Amino acid sequence: MVKIRLMRIGGKHVPFYRLVVADSRAPRTGRYIESIGYYNPTTEPSTIKVDEAKAQAWLRKGARPSNAARVLLEKTGVLQHGGPTPRG
């Protein structure tokens, strides 16, 4: 199964995340299919950058976002907030 999830690439006490499309069996910081954005929680306000076209394309292909990725996609307007979410 393909997932959209966060991959931590920041250093110790300096979190920085890439929003990636990866196989659900791959490790958190391991191999991924495509990077579709990033999230920097250390800036004020937090920086979220998502390539909406790539995210929509992967969602149409059946990629399922993790809980954290879903929140970020909702904040950027890629996903509808509060709508039904597929399980799996």
N, C-alpha and C. Protein backbone atom coordinates (compact mmCIF):
# COMPACT_ATOMS: atom_id res chain seq x y z
N MET A 1 0.84 -1.17 0.00
CA MET A 1 0.00 0.00 0.00
C MET A 1 0.89 1.24 0.00
N VAL A 2 0.49 2.25 -0.72
CA VAL A 2 1.24 3.50 -0.81
C VAL A 2 0.67 4.50 0.18
N LYS A 3 1.56 5.15 0.93
CA LYS A 3 1.16 6.11 1.96
C LYS A 3 1.79 7.47 1.68
N ILE A 4 1.10 8.52 2.08
CA ILE A 4 1.68 9.85 2.12
C ILE A 4 1.97 10.09 3.59
N ARG A 5 3.24 10.34 3.91
CA ARG A 5 3.61 10.48 5.31
C ARG A 5 4.79 11.43 5.47
N LEU A 6 5.11 11.73 6.73
CA LEU A 6 6.22 12.62 7.03
C LEU A 6 7.49 11.81 7.21
N MET A 7 8.59 12.35 6.69
CA MET A 7 9.90 11.73 6.87
C MET A 7 10.78 12.76 7.57
N ARG A 8 11.24 12.43 8.77
CA ARG A 8 12.05 13.38 9.53
C ARG A 8 13.46 13.44 8.95
N ILE A 9 13.91 14.66 8.65
CA ILE A 9 15.27 14.84 8.15
C ILE A 9 16.04 15.85 8.99
N GLY A 10 15.42 16.43 10.01
CA GLY A 10 16.08 17.41 10.85
C GLY A 10 17.04 16.78 11.83
N GLY A 11 17.86 17.61 12.44
CA GLY A 11 18.83 17.13 13.41
C GLY A 11 18.23 16.99 14.79
N LYS A 12 19.08 16.71 15.75
CA LYS A 12 18.63 16.55 17.12
C LYS A 12 18.10 17.88 17.65
N HIS A 13 16.89 17.88 18.17
CA HIS A 13 16.20 19.06 18.71
C HIS A 13 15.89 20.11 17.64
N VAL A 14 16.02 19.76 16.36
CA VAL A 14 15.70 20.67 15.26
C VAL A 14 14.84 19.91 14.26
N PRO A 15 13.55 19.71 14.55
CA PRO A 15 12.72 18.91 13.65
C PRO A 15 12.48 19.61 12.31
N PHE A 16 12.55 18.84 11.25
CA PHE A 16 12.22 19.28 9.89
C PHE A 16 11.74 18.03 9.17
N TYR A 17 10.64 18.14 8.45
CA TYR A 17 10.03 16.96 7.84
C TYR A 17 9.82 17.17 6.35
N ARG A 18 9.98 16.09 5.59
CA ARG A 18 9.61 16.05 4.19
C ARG A 18 8.29 15.31 4.10
N LEU A 19 7.40 15.78 3.26
CA LEU A 19 6.15 15.08 2.99
C LEU A 19 6.42 14.20 1.78
N VAL A 20 6.39 12.88 1.98
CA VAL A 20 6.78 11.95 0.93
C VAL A 20 5.69 10.92 0.65
N VAL A 21 5.77 10.35 -0.53
CA VAL A 21 4.94 9.21 -0.91
C VAL A 21 5.85 7.99 -0.83
N ALA A 22 5.45 7.01 0.01
CA ALA A 22 6.31 5.85 0.23
C ALA A 22 5.47 4.59 0.38
N ASP A 23 6.13 3.46 0.16
CA ASP A 23 5.50 2.17 0.43
C ASP A 23 5.32 2.07 1.94
N SER A 24 4.20 1.54 2.38
CA SER A 24 3.91 1.48 3.82
C SER A 24 4.89 0.58 4.56
N ARG A 25 5.59 -0.32 3.85
CA ARG A 25 6.55 -1.22 4.51
C ARG A 25 7.93 -0.59 4.66
N ALA A 26 8.18 0.54 4.00
CA ALA A 26 9.49 1.18 4.07
C ALA A 26 9.66 1.87 5.42
N PRO A 27 10.90 1.93 5.96
CA PRO A 27 11.13 2.61 7.23
C PRO A 27 10.87 4.11 7.12
N ARG A 28 10.68 4.76 8.28
CA ARG A 28 10.32 6.18 8.32
C ARG A 28 11.32 7.05 7.57
N THR A 29 12.60 6.81 7.75
CA THR A 29 13.61 7.63 7.08
C THR A 29 14.25 6.88 5.92
N GLY A 30 13.57 5.88 5.40
CA GLY A 30 14.12 5.06 4.33
C GLY A 30 13.69 5.52 2.96
N ARG A 31 13.59 4.54 2.09
CA ARG A 31 13.30 4.77 0.69
C ARG A 31 11.89 5.33 0.49
N TYR A 32 11.77 6.26 -0.45
CA TYR A 32 10.46 6.81 -0.78
C TYR A 32 10.32 6.95 -2.28
N ILE A 33 9.09 7.07 -2.74
CA ILE A 33 8.81 7.14 -4.17
C ILE A 33 8.99 8.56 -4.69
N GLU A 34 8.40 9.54 -3.99
CA GLU A 34 8.47 10.92 -4.44
C GLU A 34 8.27 11.86 -3.26
N SER A 35 8.99 12.98 -3.26
CA SER A 35 8.81 14.02 -2.26
C SER A 35 7.81 15.02 -2.82
N ILE A 36 6.77 15.36 -2.02
CA ILE A 36 5.74 16.27 -2.51
C ILE A 36 5.65 17.56 -1.69
N GLY A 37 6.55 17.73 -0.72
CA GLY A 37 6.53 18.96 0.05
C GLY A 37 7.37 18.85 1.30
N TYR A 38 7.27 19.87 2.17
CA TYR A 38 7.99 19.84 3.43
C TYR A 38 7.22 20.58 4.51
N TYR A 39 7.63 20.37 5.76
CA TYR A 39 7.01 20.98 6.93
C TYR A 39 8.10 21.35 7.91
N ASN A 40 8.16 22.63 8.29
CA ASN A 40 9.14 23.11 9.24
C ASN A 40 8.41 23.69 10.46
N PRO A 41 8.32 22.92 11.56
CA PRO A 41 7.59 23.40 12.73
C PRO A 41 8.37 24.39 13.59
N THR A 42 9.66 24.62 13.29
CA THR A 42 10.47 25.49 14.14
C THR A 42 10.31 26.96 13.81
N THR A 43 9.77 27.30 12.63
CA THR A 43 9.58 28.70 12.28
C THR A 43 8.30 29.21 12.93
N GLU A 44 8.16 30.53 13.02
CA GLU A 44 6.96 31.11 13.60
C GLU A 44 6.32 32.02 12.56
N PRO A 45 5.20 31.71 11.96
CA PRO A 45 4.42 30.48 12.10
C PRO A 45 5.08 29.32 11.34
N SER A 46 4.60 28.13 11.59
CA SER A 46 5.14 26.93 10.95
C SER A 46 5.05 27.04 9.43
N THR A 47 6.08 26.54 8.75
CA THR A 47 6.12 26.58 7.29
C THR A 47 5.65 25.25 6.73
N ILE A 48 4.64 25.32 5.86
CA ILE A 48 4.14 24.11 5.18
C ILE A 48 4.14 24.40 3.70
N LYS A 49 4.83 23.58 2.92
CA LYS A 49 4.86 23.73 1.46
C LYS A 49 4.50 22.39 0.85
N VAL A 50 3.44 22.38 0.04
CA VAL A 50 2.98 21.14 -0.59
C VAL A 50 2.75 21.41 -2.07
N ASP A 51 3.25 20.53 -2.92
CA ASP A 51 2.95 20.58 -4.35
C ASP A 51 1.56 19.97 -4.51
N GLU A 52 0.57 20.83 -4.65
CA GLU A 52 -0.83 20.37 -4.66
C GLU A 52 -1.14 19.45 -5.82
N ALA A 53 -0.57 19.71 -6.97
CA ALA A 53 -0.84 18.87 -8.14
C ALA A 53 -0.34 17.44 -7.91
N LYS A 54 0.88 17.32 -7.37
CA LYS A 54 1.42 15.99 -7.10
C LYS A 54 0.62 15.28 -6.01
N ALA A 55 0.24 16.02 -4.97
CA ALA A 55 -0.53 15.42 -3.88
C ALA A 55 -1.88 14.91 -4.38
N GLN A 56 -2.57 15.73 -5.18
CA GLN A 56 -3.87 15.32 -5.73
C GLN A 56 -3.71 14.10 -6.64
N ALA A 57 -2.64 14.08 -7.44
CA ALA A 57 -2.42 12.95 -8.34
C ALA A 57 -2.23 11.66 -7.54
N TRP A 58 -1.43 11.72 -6.47
CA TRP A 58 -1.21 10.52 -5.66
C TRP A 58 -2.47 10.10 -4.91
N LEU A 59 -3.26 11.05 -4.45
CA LEU A 59 -4.51 10.70 -3.78
C LEU A 59 -5.47 10.02 -4.76
N ARG A 60 -5.51 10.50 -6.01
CA ARG A 60 -6.35 9.86 -7.03
C ARG A 60 -5.89 8.45 -7.33
N LYS A 61 -4.59 8.21 -7.23
CA LYS A 61 -4.04 6.88 -7.50
C LYS A 61 -4.25 5.92 -6.33
N GLY A 62 -4.75 6.43 -5.20
CA GLY A 62 -5.06 5.56 -4.07
C GLY A 62 -4.12 5.67 -2.89
N ALA A 63 -3.20 6.62 -2.89
CA ALA A 63 -2.31 6.80 -1.74
C ALA A 63 -3.12 7.29 -0.54
N ARG A 64 -2.80 6.75 0.62
CA ARG A 64 -3.53 7.11 1.83
C ARG A 64 -2.63 7.92 2.75
N PRO A 65 -3.06 9.10 3.18
CA PRO A 65 -2.23 9.91 4.07
C PRO A 65 -2.24 9.39 5.50
N SER A 66 -1.09 9.52 6.18
CA SER A 66 -1.04 9.21 7.61
C SER A 66 -1.82 10.30 8.34
N ASN A 67 -2.04 10.13 9.63
CA ASN A 67 -2.79 11.12 10.39
C ASN A 67 -2.13 12.49 10.36
N ALA A 68 -0.80 12.54 10.57
CA ALA A 68 -0.08 13.81 10.56
C ALA A 68 -0.10 14.43 9.16
N ALA A 69 0.08 13.62 8.13
CA ALA A 69 0.05 14.13 6.76
C ALA A 69 -1.34 14.64 6.40
N ARG A 70 -2.36 13.97 6.88
CA ARG A 70 -3.74 14.40 6.62
C ARG A 70 -3.98 15.80 7.18
N VAL A 71 -3.49 16.05 8.39
CA VAL A 71 -3.66 17.38 9.02
C VAL A 71 -2.98 18.45 8.16
N LEU A 72 -1.76 18.17 7.70
CA LEU A 72 -1.04 19.14 6.87
C LEU A 72 -1.75 19.36 5.53
N LEU A 73 -2.25 18.30 4.93
CA LEU A 73 -2.96 18.43 3.65
C LEU A 73 -4.26 19.20 3.82
N GLU A 74 -4.91 19.04 4.97
CA GLU A 74 -6.13 19.81 5.24
C GLU A 74 -5.80 21.29 5.44
N LYS A 75 -4.70 21.58 6.14
CA LYS A 75 -4.31 22.98 6.37
C LYS A 75 -3.97 23.69 5.07
N THR A 76 -3.39 22.98 4.12
CA THR A 76 -3.03 23.61 2.86
C THR A 76 -4.17 23.60 1.85
N GLY A 77 -5.28 22.94 2.17
CA GLY A 77 -6.44 22.93 1.30
C GLY A 77 -6.47 21.83 0.26
N VAL A 78 -5.53 20.89 0.32
CA VAL A 78 -5.50 19.79 -0.63
C VAL A 78 -6.63 18.81 -0.32
N LEU A 79 -6.88 18.55 0.95
CA LEU A 79 -7.98 17.68 1.38
C LEU A 79 -9.08 18.51 2.03
N GLN A 80 -10.30 18.02 1.92
CA GLN A 80 -11.42 18.67 2.58
C GLN A 80 -11.38 18.35 4.07
N HIS A 81 -11.58 19.34 4.91
CA HIS A 81 -11.54 19.13 6.36
C HIS A 81 -12.81 18.42 6.83
N GLY A 82 -12.60 17.39 7.64
CA GLY A 82 -13.72 16.72 8.29
C GLY A 82 -14.52 15.78 7.41
N GLY A 83 -14.11 15.56 6.20
CA GLY A 83 -14.83 14.67 5.31
C GLY A 83 -14.58 13.21 5.66
N PRO A 84 -15.29 12.29 5.01
CA PRO A 84 -15.06 10.88 5.29
C PRO A 84 -13.67 10.48 4.84
N THR A 85 -13.02 9.66 5.65
CA THR A 85 -11.66 9.22 5.34
C THR A 85 -11.64 7.72 5.16
N PRO A 86 -10.98 7.24 4.12
CA PRO A 86 -10.90 5.78 3.93
C PRO A 86 -10.01 5.12 4.98
N ARG A 87 -10.35 3.93 5.37
CA ARG A 87 -9.57 3.18 6.34
C ARG A 87 -8.73 2.14 5.63
N GLY A 88 -7.60 1.77 6.29
CA GLY A 88 -6.86 0.70 5.69
C GLY A 88 -5.41 0.68 5.93
